[in-house]
Amino acid sequence: MKYSTKFMVALSGLAVMAGAASAEMVQVKGSDTIINLVQKEAEVYMQQNPGVKISVTGGGSGTGIAAMINKQCAIADSSRAINAKELEAATTNGVKPSRIVIAFDALSIIVNTGNPVKVLTKDQVGAIYRGEIKNWSEVGGSDMPINLYGRQSNSGTYGFLQEMVLKGNYSSKMNTMNGNSQIAEAVKADPSGIGYIGVGYAKQAAGVSILDINLSNGQPAVSPIDKPAVMSGKYPIARPLYQYVNGSPAGTVKAFIQFELSAEGQKIVEEEGFYEIPAEYKDANARFGL
Amino acid sequence: MNRRIKEKIIEGFFFLNGIIVIGILVGIFVILVRNAWPAFHDVSVGDMIKWPSWNPDAYTTPTYGILPMLMSTLMVTLGSLAVAVPVGIGAAAYLSDVADPRVREIAKPIVEILAGIPSVVLGFLGIVLVGPMICKLTGRYNGLNAVNGSILLAVMALPTIISLSEDALGSVPRSYEEASMALGANKWQTVIQVKIPAAASGILAACMLGMGRAIGETMTVLMATGNAAEFPGSFLGPVKTMTATIAIELGEVAYHTTHYYMLFVVGLMLFIITFFVNLAADVFFHKHTRAR
């Protein structure tokens, strides 16, 4: 193992050297939920700043954060906060993750358009994904077993939903799909399916209906595509979307992030179907001089 | 240069190449064992078998049950053989005994080109073509399951099975065929009752090699089988194979944790399984060549 570690260190050393040679190459890696968004941001930014190269790849939030900890990328896209285990690994590697909020997402629960269910409570969503509610008739639908579609464990959305809504284990019957689009396609084809995807994907997906979610029965249910309600914090499963960098952002990385946070960058966020950064998170970004 | 020295150098060169390959094999085995070993301190073998599911990201206590994924891998592999073996032997018999030599000369390379299709392309076909077809045929709403994976893996195993079986059939001595014909058997009887039994060990070796390919295949099954963690209920349900588990989880696992070591245990198991399958293929193959 020692040898392979040394080999990896040598490799990443080479990568750093290669990076130094062409100083303007920025590697961005991580969340599949925001890959399209960040790619769009990078495209526009590169058009305005010829000579800068930004490469954006997916793989999941966990993959991105692991790559940042191992110093294989400059920016990690993540749809969940970094967890304790990852923080510990970062500290061991001498990496200080800084969190920047680049957009806001209302995680959307989708079902087939043929499904009469239009509203669920946050707790019902949790019970459905834990496998405790097994039939649509238990939540006011027709008598059909519920087919679960979710993400693979390297997905930040998987982690976010588990942490914030399930507070327990996912049902082992859940089909784990490769990304938001694959979930949307599966739910579109399956009359008894349910899935969770980023609001940017939900707005674009055809053939699925987006459920309204409320905190508990009787409370007003909110749609994830109702912007004022989401921005005022009324949608129960909304989340900030992050980029993590090592230490304080500087140089090209900082310039790119500043572009993402600018009015122009935030316009792209809205065009991709996500929401601009709420005021409370702008203050957090300001810590890094952004 | 002295001819003998030249001869020695060349000999040494080939010897070195042989040793390097063996060295790589042993090296891989050693790395797998060393990374898998710490897992047995954290998790007992009994628990690995007893736990009903593989859930390293559990909310409270992670479980590392390996039976569901072992069963998934077996189902997908055996399913692929159920499709590939009859089709493969049939195609091989056609190529060796029925087809016009000119047809064979074109058809055999085409079959071998099939082996060059990238597995990710097959996985893609599984999502957009085989999946929807399974839905239509069975009336289910989700076509990502063990059958889908089996069909795609069968396509991957076919070139190996067809090509090697055809070689085996072709190497059956002509006198067998002539004797059979002389006794009044027709072509069909000759192929089925004389040639295929005579080439049996070669055909078996071909099937084993095809199976070895199917067990280790990752991308195709990852894309086409649905990857649910539960113990597989039926061929029409989703399965999560050993290879898919490693491919999905190794990218984000924190190094030197129980989860990380357990992934190496799974890798070690895969290595051992494919090793024995290939070894069996080799044994059958030698039996075949010696019988000749």
Coordinates of C-alpha atoms in Angstrom, one line a residue:
Chain A
M1 CA 0.0 0.0 0.0
K2 CA 2.9 2.3 0.9
Y3 CA 4.2 2.0 -2.7
S4 CA 0.8 2.7 -4.3
T5 CA 0.4 5.8 -2.0
K6 CA 3.8 7.0 -3.1
F7 CA 2.9 6.4 -6.7
M8 CA -0.3 8.4 -6.3
V9 CA 1.6 11.3 -4.6
A10 CA 4.1 11.2 -7.5
L11 CA 1.2 11.3 -10.0
S12 CA -0.6 14.2 -8.3
G13 CA 2.8 15.9 -8.2
L14 CA 3.0 15.5 -11.9
A15 CA -0.5 16.8 -12.3
V16 CA 0.4 19.9 -10.2
M17 CA 3.4 20.5 -12.3
A18 CA 1.4 20.2 -15.5
G19 CA -1.1 22.6 -14.0
A20 CA 1.7 25.1 -13.3
A21 CA 3.0 24.9 -16.9
S22 CA -0.4 25.9 -18.3
A23 CA -1.4 28.2 -15.5
E24 CA -5.0 28.9 -16.7
M25 CA -6.4 25.3 -16.6
V26 CA -9.0 24.9 -13.9
Q27 CA -10.5 21.5 -13.1
V28 CA -14.0 21.4 -11.8
K29 CA -15.5 18.0 -10.7
G30 CA -18.5 16.7 -8.8
S31 CA -22.2 17.0 -8.6
D32 CA -24.3 15.7 -11.5
T33 CA -27.1 17.9 -10.4
I34 CA -25.2 21.1 -11.2
I35 CA -22.9 19.9 -14.0
N36 CA -25.0 21.4 -16.7
L37 CA -25.2 24.7 -14.9
V38 CA -21.5 24.9 -14.2
Q39 CA -20.7 23.9 -17.7
K40 CA -22.8 26.7 -19.0
E41 CA -21.1 29.2 -16.6
A42 CA -17.7 27.9 -17.8
E43 CA -18.6 28.2 -21.4
V44 CA -19.7 31.9 -21.1
Y45 CA -16.8 32.7 -18.9
M46 CA -14.3 31.2 -21.3
Q47 CA -15.9 33.1 -24.2
Q48 CA -15.3 36.3 -22.3
N49 CA -11.8 35.3 -21.1
P50 CA -9.9 33.7 -23.9
G51 CA -6.9 31.8 -22.7
V52 CA -8.7 30.4 -19.6
K53 CA -9.6 26.8 -19.8
I54 CA -12.1 25.3 -17.4
S55 CA -12.9 21.7 -17.6
V56 CA -16.1 20.6 -15.8
T57 CA -16.8 16.9 -15.2
G58 CA -19.4 15.0 -13.1
G59 CA -19.2 11.8 -11.1
G60 CA -21.3 12.9 -8.1
S61 CA -20.7 15.2 -5.2
G62 CA -18.8 12.6 -3.2
T63 CA -16.5 12.0 -6.1
G64 CA -15.9 15.7 -6.5
I65 CA -15.2 16.3 -2.8
A66 CA -12.9 13.3 -2.7
A67 CA -11.0 14.7 -5.7
M68 CA -10.6 18.1 -4.1
I69 CA -9.3 16.4 -0.9
N70 CA -6.8 14.5 -3.0
K71 CA -5.9 17.7 -4.8
Q72 CA -7.0 16.4 -8.2
C73 CA -9.3 19.3 -8.9
A74 CA -9.5 23.0 -8.0
I75 CA -13.2 23.2 -7.5
A76 CA -15.6 20.5 -6.2
D77 CA -19.2 20.9 -7.2
S78 CA -21.5 19.6 -4.4
S79 CA -25.2 19.4 -3.8
R80 CA -24.7 18.6 -0.1
A81 CA -22.5 19.9 2.7
I82 CA -19.2 18.2 3.3
N83 CA -19.5 15.5 6.0
A84 CA -17.5 14.8 9.1
K85 CA -15.6 11.9 7.6
E86 CA -14.6 14.0 4.5
L87 CA -13.5 16.9 6.7
E88 CA -11.3 14.6 8.7
A89 CA -9.7 13.2 5.5
A90 CA -9.2 16.8 4.3
T91 CA -7.4 17.8 7.5
T92 CA -5.1 14.8 7.2
N93 CA -4.3 15.8 3.7
G94 CA -3.7 19.4 4.6
V95 CA -6.7 20.6 2.7
K96 CA -9.0 23.4 4.1
P97 CA -12.3 23.2 2.3
S98 CA -14.1 26.5 1.9
R99 CA -17.7 26.5 1.0
I100 CA -19.2 28.8 -1.5
V101 CA -22.9 28.9 -2.3
I102 CA -23.5 29.3 -6.1
A103 CA -27.2 28.7 -6.5
F104 CA -30.3 27.4 -4.7
D105 CA -32.3 24.3 -5.5
A106 CA -35.8 23.1 -4.5
L107 CA -35.4 19.3 -4.7
S108 CA -38.4 18.2 -6.7
I109 CA -40.4 15.0 -6.1
I110 CA -41.8 13.7 -9.3
V111 CA -44.4 11.1 -10.2
N112 CA -45.9 9.9 -13.5
T113 CA -48.5 12.3 -15.0
G114 CA -51.1 9.5 -14.7
N115 CA -50.8 9.4 -10.9
P116 CA -53.6 11.2 -9.1
V117 CA -51.4 12.1 -6.1
K118 CA -50.4 15.8 -6.3
V119 CA -49.3 16.6 -2.7
L120 CA -47.2 14.8 -0.2
T121 CA -45.9 15.8 3.2
K122 CA -42.2 15.8 3.9
D123 CA -42.7 12.9 6.3
Q124 CA -44.6 10.9 3.7
V125 CA -41.7 11.4 1.3
G126 CA -39.3 10.1 3.9
A127 CA -41.5 7.1 4.8
I128 CA -41.9 6.2 1.1
Y129 CA -38.2 6.2 0.5
R130 CA -37.5 4.3 3.7
G131 CA -39.9 1.7 2.3
E132 CA -42.5 2.1 5.1
I133 CA -45.2 3.4 2.8
K134 CA -45.4 0.8 0.1
N135 CA -48.6 1.5 -1.7
W136 CA -50.0 4.6 -3.4
S137 CA -53.4 4.0 -1.7
E138 CA -51.8 4.9 1.7
V139 CA -51.2 8.5 0.5
G140 CA -54.4 9.0 -1.3
G141 CA -53.6 7.4 -4.7
S142 CA -54.8 4.3 -6.4
D143 CA -54.0 0.8 -5.3
M144 CA -50.5 0.3 -6.8
P145 CA -47.2 -0.7 -5.2
I146 CA -44.8 2.3 -5.2
N147 CA -41.7 1.9 -7.4
L148 CA -38.8 3.9 -6.0
Y149 CA -36.2 5.6 -8.2
G150 CA -33.2 7.3 -6.6
R151 CA -29.6 8.1 -7.1
Q152 CA -26.4 6.1 -6.4
S153 CA -24.6 6.7 -3.2
N154 CA -21.9 8.9 -4.7
S155 CA -24.7 11.5 -5.4
G156 CA -25.0 14.5 -3.1
T157 CA -28.8 14.4 -3.7
Y158 CA -28.8 10.9 -2.3
G159 CA -27.0 12.1 0.8
F160 CA -29.1 15.3 1.2
L161 CA -32.4 13.5 1.1
Q162 CA -31.2 10.8 3.5
E163 CA -29.9 13.5 6.0
M164 CA -32.7 15.9 5.7
V165 CA -35.8 13.9 4.9
L166 CA -35.4 10.2 5.5
K167 CA -33.3 10.3 8.7
G168 CA -32.9 6.6 8.2
N169 CA -32.0 4.0 5.6
Y170 CA -33.1 4.0 2.0
S171 CA -35.3 1.0 1.1
S172 CA -33.1 -1.6 -0.5
K173 CA -35.8 -1.9 -3.2
M174 CA -34.9 1.5 -4.6
N175 CA -33.6 1.4 -8.1
T176 CA -30.5 3.5 -8.2
M177 CA -30.1 5.5 -11.4
N178 CA -27.1 7.3 -12.9
G179 CA -28.4 10.8 -12.9
N180 CA -31.4 13.2 -12.8
S181 CA -32.4 12.6 -16.4
Q182 CA -32.4 8.9 -16.0
I183 CA -34.7 9.2 -13.0
A184 CA -37.0 11.5 -15.0
E185 CA -37.1 9.0 -17.9
A186 CA -37.9 6.1 -15.6
V187 CA -40.7 7.9 -13.8
K188 CA -42.1 9.1 -17.1
A189 CA -42.4 5.4 -18.2
D190 CA -43.6 4.0 -14.9
P191 CA -47.2 4.9 -13.7
S192 CA -46.4 3.9 -10.1
G193 CA -42.9 5.4 -10.0
I194 CA -41.6 8.2 -7.8
G195 CA -38.3 10.0 -8.1
Y196 CA -36.3 13.0 -6.8
I197 CA -34.4 15.4 -9.0
G198 CA -33.1 19.0 -9.0
V199 CA -35.6 21.6 -9.9
G200 CA -33.6 22.6 -13.0
Y201 CA -34.2 19.1 -14.3
A202 CA -37.8 18.9 -13.1
K203 CA -38.8 22.1 -15.1
Q204 CA -37.4 20.6 -18.3
A205 CA -38.7 17.1 -17.8
A206 CA -41.7 16.2 -19.9
G207 CA -44.3 13.6 -19.0
V208 CA -43.8 13.8 -15.2
S209 CA -45.8 15.8 -12.7
I210 CA -44.0 17.7 -9.9
L211 CA -45.5 17.2 -6.5
D212 CA -46.3 20.0 -4.0
I213 CA -44.8 19.4 -0.7
N214 CA -45.9 20.5 2.8
L215 CA -44.3 20.2 6.2
S216 CA -47.3 18.3 7.6
N217 CA -51.0 17.6 6.8
G218 CA -53.2 20.7 6.7
Q219 CA -50.3 23.1 6.1
P220 CA -50.2 24.9 2.8
A221 CA -48.3 22.8 0.2
V222 CA -45.7 24.5 -1.9
S223 CA -44.5 23.7 -5.4
P224 CA -40.8 23.7 -6.0
I225 CA -41.3 25.8 -9.2
D226 CA -43.0 28.6 -7.2
K227 CA -40.1 30.9 -7.0
P228 CA -41.3 33.5 -4.4
A229 CA -42.4 30.7 -2.0
V230 CA -39.1 28.8 -2.4
M231 CA -37.0 31.9 -1.9
S232 CA -38.9 32.8 1.3
G233 CA -38.1 29.4 2.7
K234 CA -41.5 27.8 2.5
Y235 CA -40.5 24.8 0.4
P236 CA -39.5 22.1 2.9
I237 CA -36.7 20.4 0.9
A238 CA -34.8 23.2 -0.6
R239 CA -31.0 23.3 -0.4
P240 CA -28.1 25.5 -1.4
L241 CA -25.8 24.2 -4.1
Y242 CA -22.1 24.5 -3.3
Q243 CA -18.7 24.7 -4.7
Y244 CA -15.8 23.7 -2.5
V245 CA -12.2 25.0 -2.9
N246 CA -9.1 24.5 -0.9
G247 CA -8.4 27.5 1.3
S248 CA -9.5 31.0 0.2
P249 CA -10.2 31.1 -3.5
A250 CA -7.6 33.0 -5.5
G251 CA -6.5 33.7 -9.0
T252 CA -8.5 32.2 -11.9
V253 CA -10.5 30.1 -9.5
K254 CA -11.6 33.2 -7.7
A255 CA -12.3 35.1 -10.9
F256 CA -14.5 32.3 -12.2
I257 CA -16.5 32.0 -8.9
Q258 CA -16.9 35.7 -8.9
F259 CA -18.4 35.5 -12.4
E260 CA -20.8 32.7 -11.2
L261 CA -22.0 35.0 -8.3
S262 CA -22.3 38.1 -10.5
A263 CA -25.6 39.2 -11.9
E264 CA -24.7 37.6 -15.3
G265 CA -23.7 34.3 -13.6
Q266 CA -26.9 34.3 -11.6
K267 CA -29.0 34.9 -14.7
I268 CA -27.5 31.6 -16.1
V269 CA -28.5 29.9 -12.8
E270 CA -32.1 31.0 -13.5
E271 CA -32.0 30.0 -17.1
E272 CA -30.9 26.5 -16.1
G273 CA -34.0 26.3 -13.9
F274 CA -32.3 26.8 -10.5
Y275 CA -32.8 29.8 -8.2
E276 CA -30.5 32.7 -7.4
I277 CA -28.6 32.7 -4.1
P278 CA -30.8 33.8 -1.1
A279 CA -29.5 36.8 0.9
E280 CA -28.6 34.7 3.9
Y281 CA -26.0 32.8 1.9
K282 CA -24.6 35.9 0.3
D283 CA -23.2 36.9 3.6
A284 CA -21.4 33.5 4.0
N285 CA -19.8 34.0 0.5
A286 CA -18.6 37.5 1.5
R287 CA -16.2 35.9 4.0
F288 CA -14.0 35.0 1.1
G289 CA -14.2 38.4 -0.4
L290 CA -16.7 37.3 -3.0
Chain B
M1 CA 28.1 -10.7 -32.6
N2 CA 28.6 -14.2 -31.5
R3 CA 25.6 -16.2 -32.5
R4 CA 25.3 -18.0 -29.1
I5 CA 25.3 -14.8 -27.2
K6 CA 22.6 -13.3 -29.5
E7 CA 20.6 -16.5 -29.0
K8 CA 20.9 -16.1 -25.2
I9 CA 19.9 -12.5 -25.2
I10 CA 16.8 -13.3 -27.2
E11 CA 16.0 -16.2 -24.9
G12 CA 16.4 -14.0 -21.9
F13 CA 14.2 -11.3 -23.4
F14 CA 11.3 -13.7 -23.8
F15 CA 11.9 -15.3 -20.4
L16 CA 11.7 -11.8 -18.9
N17 CA 8.4 -11.0 -20.6
G18 CA 6.9 -14.2 -19.3
I19 CA 8.1 -13.5 -15.8
I20 CA 6.7 -9.9 -15.9
V21 CA 3.2 -11.2 -16.7
I22 CA 3.3 -13.6 -13.9
G23 CA 4.7 -10.9 -11.6
I24 CA 1.8 -8.6 -12.5
L25 CA -0.7 -11.3 -11.7
V26 CA 0.9 -12.1 -8.3
G27 CA 1.3 -8.4 -7.6
I28 CA -2.4 -7.7 -8.2
F29 CA -3.3 -10.6 -5.9
V30 CA -1.0 -9.4 -3.2
I31 CA -2.3 -5.8 -3.3
L32 CA -5.9 -7.1 -3.2
V33 CA -5.2 -9.3 -0.2
R34 CA -3.3 -6.6 1.7
N35 CA -6.1 -4.0 1.2
A36 CA -8.8 -6.6 1.9
W37 CA -7.2 -8.0 5.0
P38 CA -8.0 -5.2 7.5
A39 CA -11.7 -5.7 6.7
F40 CA -11.7 -9.0 8.5
H41 CA -10.7 -7.3 11.7
D42 CA -13.7 -5.0 11.5
V43 CA -16.3 -7.4 10.0
S44 CA -16.6 -11.1 10.7
V45 CA -17.1 -13.5 7.8
G46 CA -20.3 -14.6 9.5
D47 CA -21.7 -11.1 9.4
M48 CA -20.8 -10.7 5.7
I49 CA -22.9 -13.7 5.0
K50 CA -25.7 -13.0 7.6
W51 CA -26.3 -9.4 6.8
P52 CA -29.3 -9.0 4.4
S53 CA -27.9 -6.1 2.5
W54 CA -24.9 -4.1 1.5
N55 CA -25.5 -0.6 2.9
P56 CA -22.3 1.3 3.8
D57 CA -24.1 4.6 3.7
A58 CA -26.6 3.6 6.4
Y59 CA -28.0 6.3 8.6
T60 CA -27.0 4.5 11.8
T61 CA -25.0 1.3 11.5
P62 CA -23.5 0.3 8.1
T63 CA -24.0 -3.3 7.0
Y64 CA -21.8 -5.2 4.5
G65 CA -23.8 -8.2 3.4
I66 CA -22.2 -9.7 0.3
L67 CA -24.7 -12.4 -0.6
P68 CA -27.1 -10.1 -2.5
M69 CA -24.4 -8.9 -4.9
L70 CA -22.9 -12.4 -5.2
M71 CA -26.3 -13.7 -6.1
S72 CA -26.8 -10.8 -8.6
T73 CA -23.5 -11.6 -10.3
L74 CA -24.3 -15.3 -10.5
M75 CA -27.8 -14.5 -11.9
V76 CA -26.6 -12.1 -14.6
T77 CA -23.7 -14.5 -15.6
L78 CA -25.8 -17.6 -15.7
G79 CA -28.5 -15.7 -17.5
S80 CA -26.1 -14.6 -20.1
L81 CA -24.8 -18.1 -20.6
A82 CA -28.4 -19.4 -21.0
V83 CA -28.6 -17.1 -24.0
A84 CA -25.1 -17.2 -25.4
V85 CA -24.3 -20.9 -25.2
P86 CA -27.1 -22.2 -27.4
V87 CA -26.8 -19.3 -29.9
G88 CA -23.0 -19.5 -29.8
I89 CA -22.8 -23.3 -30.4
G90 CA -25.4 -23.0 -33.1
A91 CA -23.6 -20.3 -34.9
A92 CA -20.3 -22.1 -34.5
A93 CA -21.8 -25.3 -36.0
Y94 CA -23.2 -23.3 -38.9
L95 CA -19.9 -21.6 -39.6
S96 CA -17.9 -24.8 -39.4
D97 CA -20.2 -27.3 -41.1
V98 CA -23.0 -25.6 -43.0
A99 CA -21.8 -22.3 -44.3
D100 CA -20.2 -21.9 -47.7
P101 CA -16.4 -21.3 -47.2
R102 CA -16.8 -17.9 -48.7
V103 CA -19.6 -17.0 -46.3
R104 CA -17.4 -18.3 -43.4
E105 CA -14.5 -16.1 -44.5
I106 CA -16.6 -13.0 -44.2
A107 CA -18.8 -14.0 -41.3
K108 CA -16.1 -15.1 -38.8
P109 CA -14.2 -11.8 -38.8
I110 CA -17.5 -10.0 -38.4
V111 CA -18.3 -12.1 -35.3
E112 CA -14.9 -11.2 -34.0
I113 CA -15.5 -7.5 -34.6
L114 CA -18.5 -7.8 -32.2
A115 CA -15.9 -8.3 -29.4
G116 CA -14.6 -4.8 -30.1
I117 CA -17.8 -3.0 -29.3
P118 CA -17.1 -0.8 -26.2
S119 CA -19.1 -2.0 -23.2
V120 CA -20.4 1.5 -22.5
V121 CA -22.1 1.4 -26.0
L122 CA -23.8 -1.9 -25.1
G123 CA -24.9 -0.4 -21.8
F124 CA -26.4 2.5 -23.7
L125 CA -28.3 0.1 -26.0
G126 CA -29.5 -1.6 -22.8
I127 CA -31.1 1.6 -21.6
V128 CA -32.6 2.8 -24.9
L129 CA -33.4 -0.4 -26.7
V130 CA -33.4 -3.6 -24.6
G131 CA -35.0 -2.0 -21.6
P132 CA -38.1 -0.7 -23.5
M133 CA -38.3 -4.0 -25.3
I134 CA -38.5 -5.9 -22.1
C135 CA -41.2 -3.5 -20.8
K136 CA -43.3 -4.2 -23.9
L137 CA -42.9 -7.9 -23.7
T138 CA -43.5 -8.3 -20.0
G139 CA -45.9 -5.4 -19.3
R140 CA -43.5 -4.0 -16.6
Y141 CA -42.7 -0.4 -16.4
N142 CA -39.0 -0.6 -15.8
G143 CA -36.7 -2.6 -18.1
L144 CA -33.5 -2.2 -16.1
N145 CA -33.1 -5.6 -14.6
A146 CA -31.2 -8.9 -14.6
V147 CA -32.6 -10.0 -17.9
N148 CA -31.4 -6.9 -19.6
G149 CA -27.9 -7.3 -18.2
S150 CA -28.0 -11.0 -19.2
I151 CA -28.9 -10.2 -22.8
L152 CA -26.1 -7.6 -23.1
L153 CA -23.5 -9.8 -21.5
A154 CA -24.5 -12.6 -23.9
V155 CA -23.7 -10.3 -26.8
M156 CA -20.3 -9.7 -25.2
A157 CA -19.6 -13.4 -24.6
L158 CA -20.8 -14.5 -28.0
P159 CA -17.7 -13.7 -30.1
T160 CA -15.5 -15.7 -27.7
I161 CA -17.9 -18.7 -27.6
I162 CA -18.5 -18.7 -31.4
S163 CA -14.9 -18.2 -32.4
L164 CA -13.4 -20.8 -30.1
S165 CA -16.2 -23.3 -30.6
E166 CA -15.8 -23.0 -34.3
D167 CA -12.1 -23.7 -33.9
A168 CA -12.9 -26.8 -31.8
L169 CA -15.4 -28.1 -34.3
G170 CA -13.0 -27.5 -37.1
S171 CA -10.3 -29.5 -35.4
V172 CA -12.4 -32.7 -35.1
P173 CA -10.7 -35.2 -37.4
R174 CA -12.3 -35.6 -40.8
S175 CA -12.4 -39.4 -40.4
Y176 CA -15.1 -39.0 -37.7
E177 CA -17.4 -37.2 -40.1
E178 CA -16.7 -39.6 -42.9
A179 CA -17.3 -42.6 -40.6
S180 CA -20.6 -41.1 -39.5
M181 CA -21.7 -40.4 -43.1
A182 CA -20.7 -43.9 -44.1
L183 CA -23.0 -45.3 -41.5
G184 CA -25.9 -43.5 -43.1
A185 CA -26.2 -40.5 -40.7
N186 CA -27.2 -37.3 -42.3
K187 CA -25.5 -34.0 -41.9
W188 CA -27.6 -32.9 -38.9
Q189 CA -27.1 -36.2 -37.0
T190 CA -23.4 -36.0 -37.8
V191 CA -23.0 -32.5 -36.3
I192 CA -25.2 -33.1 -33.3
Q193 CA -24.2 -36.6 -32.4
V194 CA -20.6 -36.9 -33.6
K195 CA -18.9 -33.6 -34.1
I196 CA -20.2 -31.6 -31.1
P197 CA -19.6 -34.5 -28.6
A198 CA -16.1 -34.9 -30.1
A199 CA -15.3 -31.2 -29.6
A200 CA -17.1 -31.0 -26.3
S201 CA -14.1 -30.1 -24.1
G202 CA -13.1 -27.4 -26.6
I203 CA -16.6 -26.0 -26.6
L204 CA -16.8 -26.1 -22.8
A205 CA -13.5 -24.2 -22.7
A206 CA -15.0 -21.6 -25.0
C207 CA -18.1 -21.2 -22.8
M208 CA -16.0 -20.9 -19.7
L209 CA -13.9 -18.1 -21.3
G210 CA -17.1 -16.4 -22.3
M211 CA -18.3 -16.7 -18.8
G212 CA -15.1 -15.3 -17.4
R213 CA -15.7 -12.2 -19.6
A214 CA -19.3 -11.9 -18.4
I215 CA -18.5 -12.1 -14.6
G216 CA -15.9 -9.3 -14.8
E217 CA -17.9 -6.9 -17.0
T218 CA -18.7 -3.7 -15.3
M219 CA -20.0 -0.8 -17.4
T220 CA -22.7 -2.7 -19.2
V221 CA -24.3 -4.2 -16.0
L222 CA -23.9 -0.9 -14.1
M223 CA -25.9 0.9 -16.8
A224 CA -28.5 -1.8 -17.5
T225 CA -29.5 -3.6 -14.3
G226 CA -31.1 -1.0 -12.0
N227 CA -28.7 -1.5 -9.1
A228 CA -31.1 -2.0 -6.2
A229 CA -29.3 -3.2 -3.1
E230 CA -31.9 -5.8 -2.0
F231 CA -31.5 -9.6 -2.4
P232 CA -32.6 -10.2 -6.0
G233 CA -36.1 -11.6 -6.2
S234 CA -36.4 -12.5 -9.8
F235 CA -34.8 -12.1 -13.2
L236 CA -37.2 -9.3 -13.9
G237 CA -36.2 -7.4 -10.8
P238 CA -33.2 -5.0 -10.5
V239 CA -29.9 -6.4 -9.4
K240 CA -26.6 -4.8 -8.2
T241 CA -23.6 -6.9 -9.2
M242 CA -20.2 -7.0 -7.5
T243 CA -18.5 -5.1 -10.3
A244 CA -21.1 -2.4 -10.3
T245 CA -20.8 -2.0 -6.5
I246 CA -17.1 -1.4 -6.8
A247 CA -17.4 0.9 -9.7
I248 CA -20.0 3.1 -8.1
E249 CA -18.5 3.3 -4.6
L250 CA -14.7 3.2 -5.0
G251 CA -14.7 6.8 -6.4
E252 CA -16.1 8.4 -3.3
V253 CA -15.1 6.1 -0.5
A254 CA -12.8 7.6 2.2
Y255 CA -9.5 5.7 2.1
H256 CA -8.5 3.2 4.8
T257 CA -12.0 2.8 6.2
T258 CA -14.0 -0.4 6.7
H259 CA -16.0 0.4 3.6
Y260 CA -12.8 0.8 1.5
Y261 CA -11.4 -2.5 2.8
M262 CA -14.7 -4.2 2.2
L263 CA -14.6 -3.1 -1.5
F264 CA -11.3 -4.8 -1.8
V265 CA -12.8 -8.0 -0.3
V266 CA -15.4 -7.9 -3.1
G267 CA -12.6 -7.3 -5.6
L268 CA -10.7 -10.2 -4.2
M269 CA -13.7 -12.5 -4.4
L270 CA -14.2 -11.5 -8.1
F271 CA -10.5 -12.1 -8.7
I272 CA -10.7 -15.6 -7.2
I273 CA -13.9 -16.5 -9.1
T274 CA -12.6 -15.4 -12.5
F275 CA -9.3 -17.1 -11.7
F276 CA -11.0 -20.4 -11.2
V277 CA -13.3 -20.0 -14.2
N278 CA -10.3 -19.3 -16.4
L279 CA -8.4 -22.1 -14.9
A280 CA -11.2 -24.5 -15.6
A281 CA -11.4 -23.2 -19.2
D282 CA -7.7 -23.9 -19.5
V283 CA -8.0 -27.4 -18.1
F284 CA -10.8 -28.2 -20.6
F285 CA -8.8 -26.7 -23.4
H286 CA -5.8 -28.8 -22.7
K287 CA -8.0 -31.9 -22.5
H288 CA -9.3 -31.0 -25.9
T289 CA -5.9 -30.5 -27.6
R290 CA -4.5 -33.6 -26.0
A291 CA -7.5 -35.7 -27.2
R292 CA -6.6 -34.7 -30.7

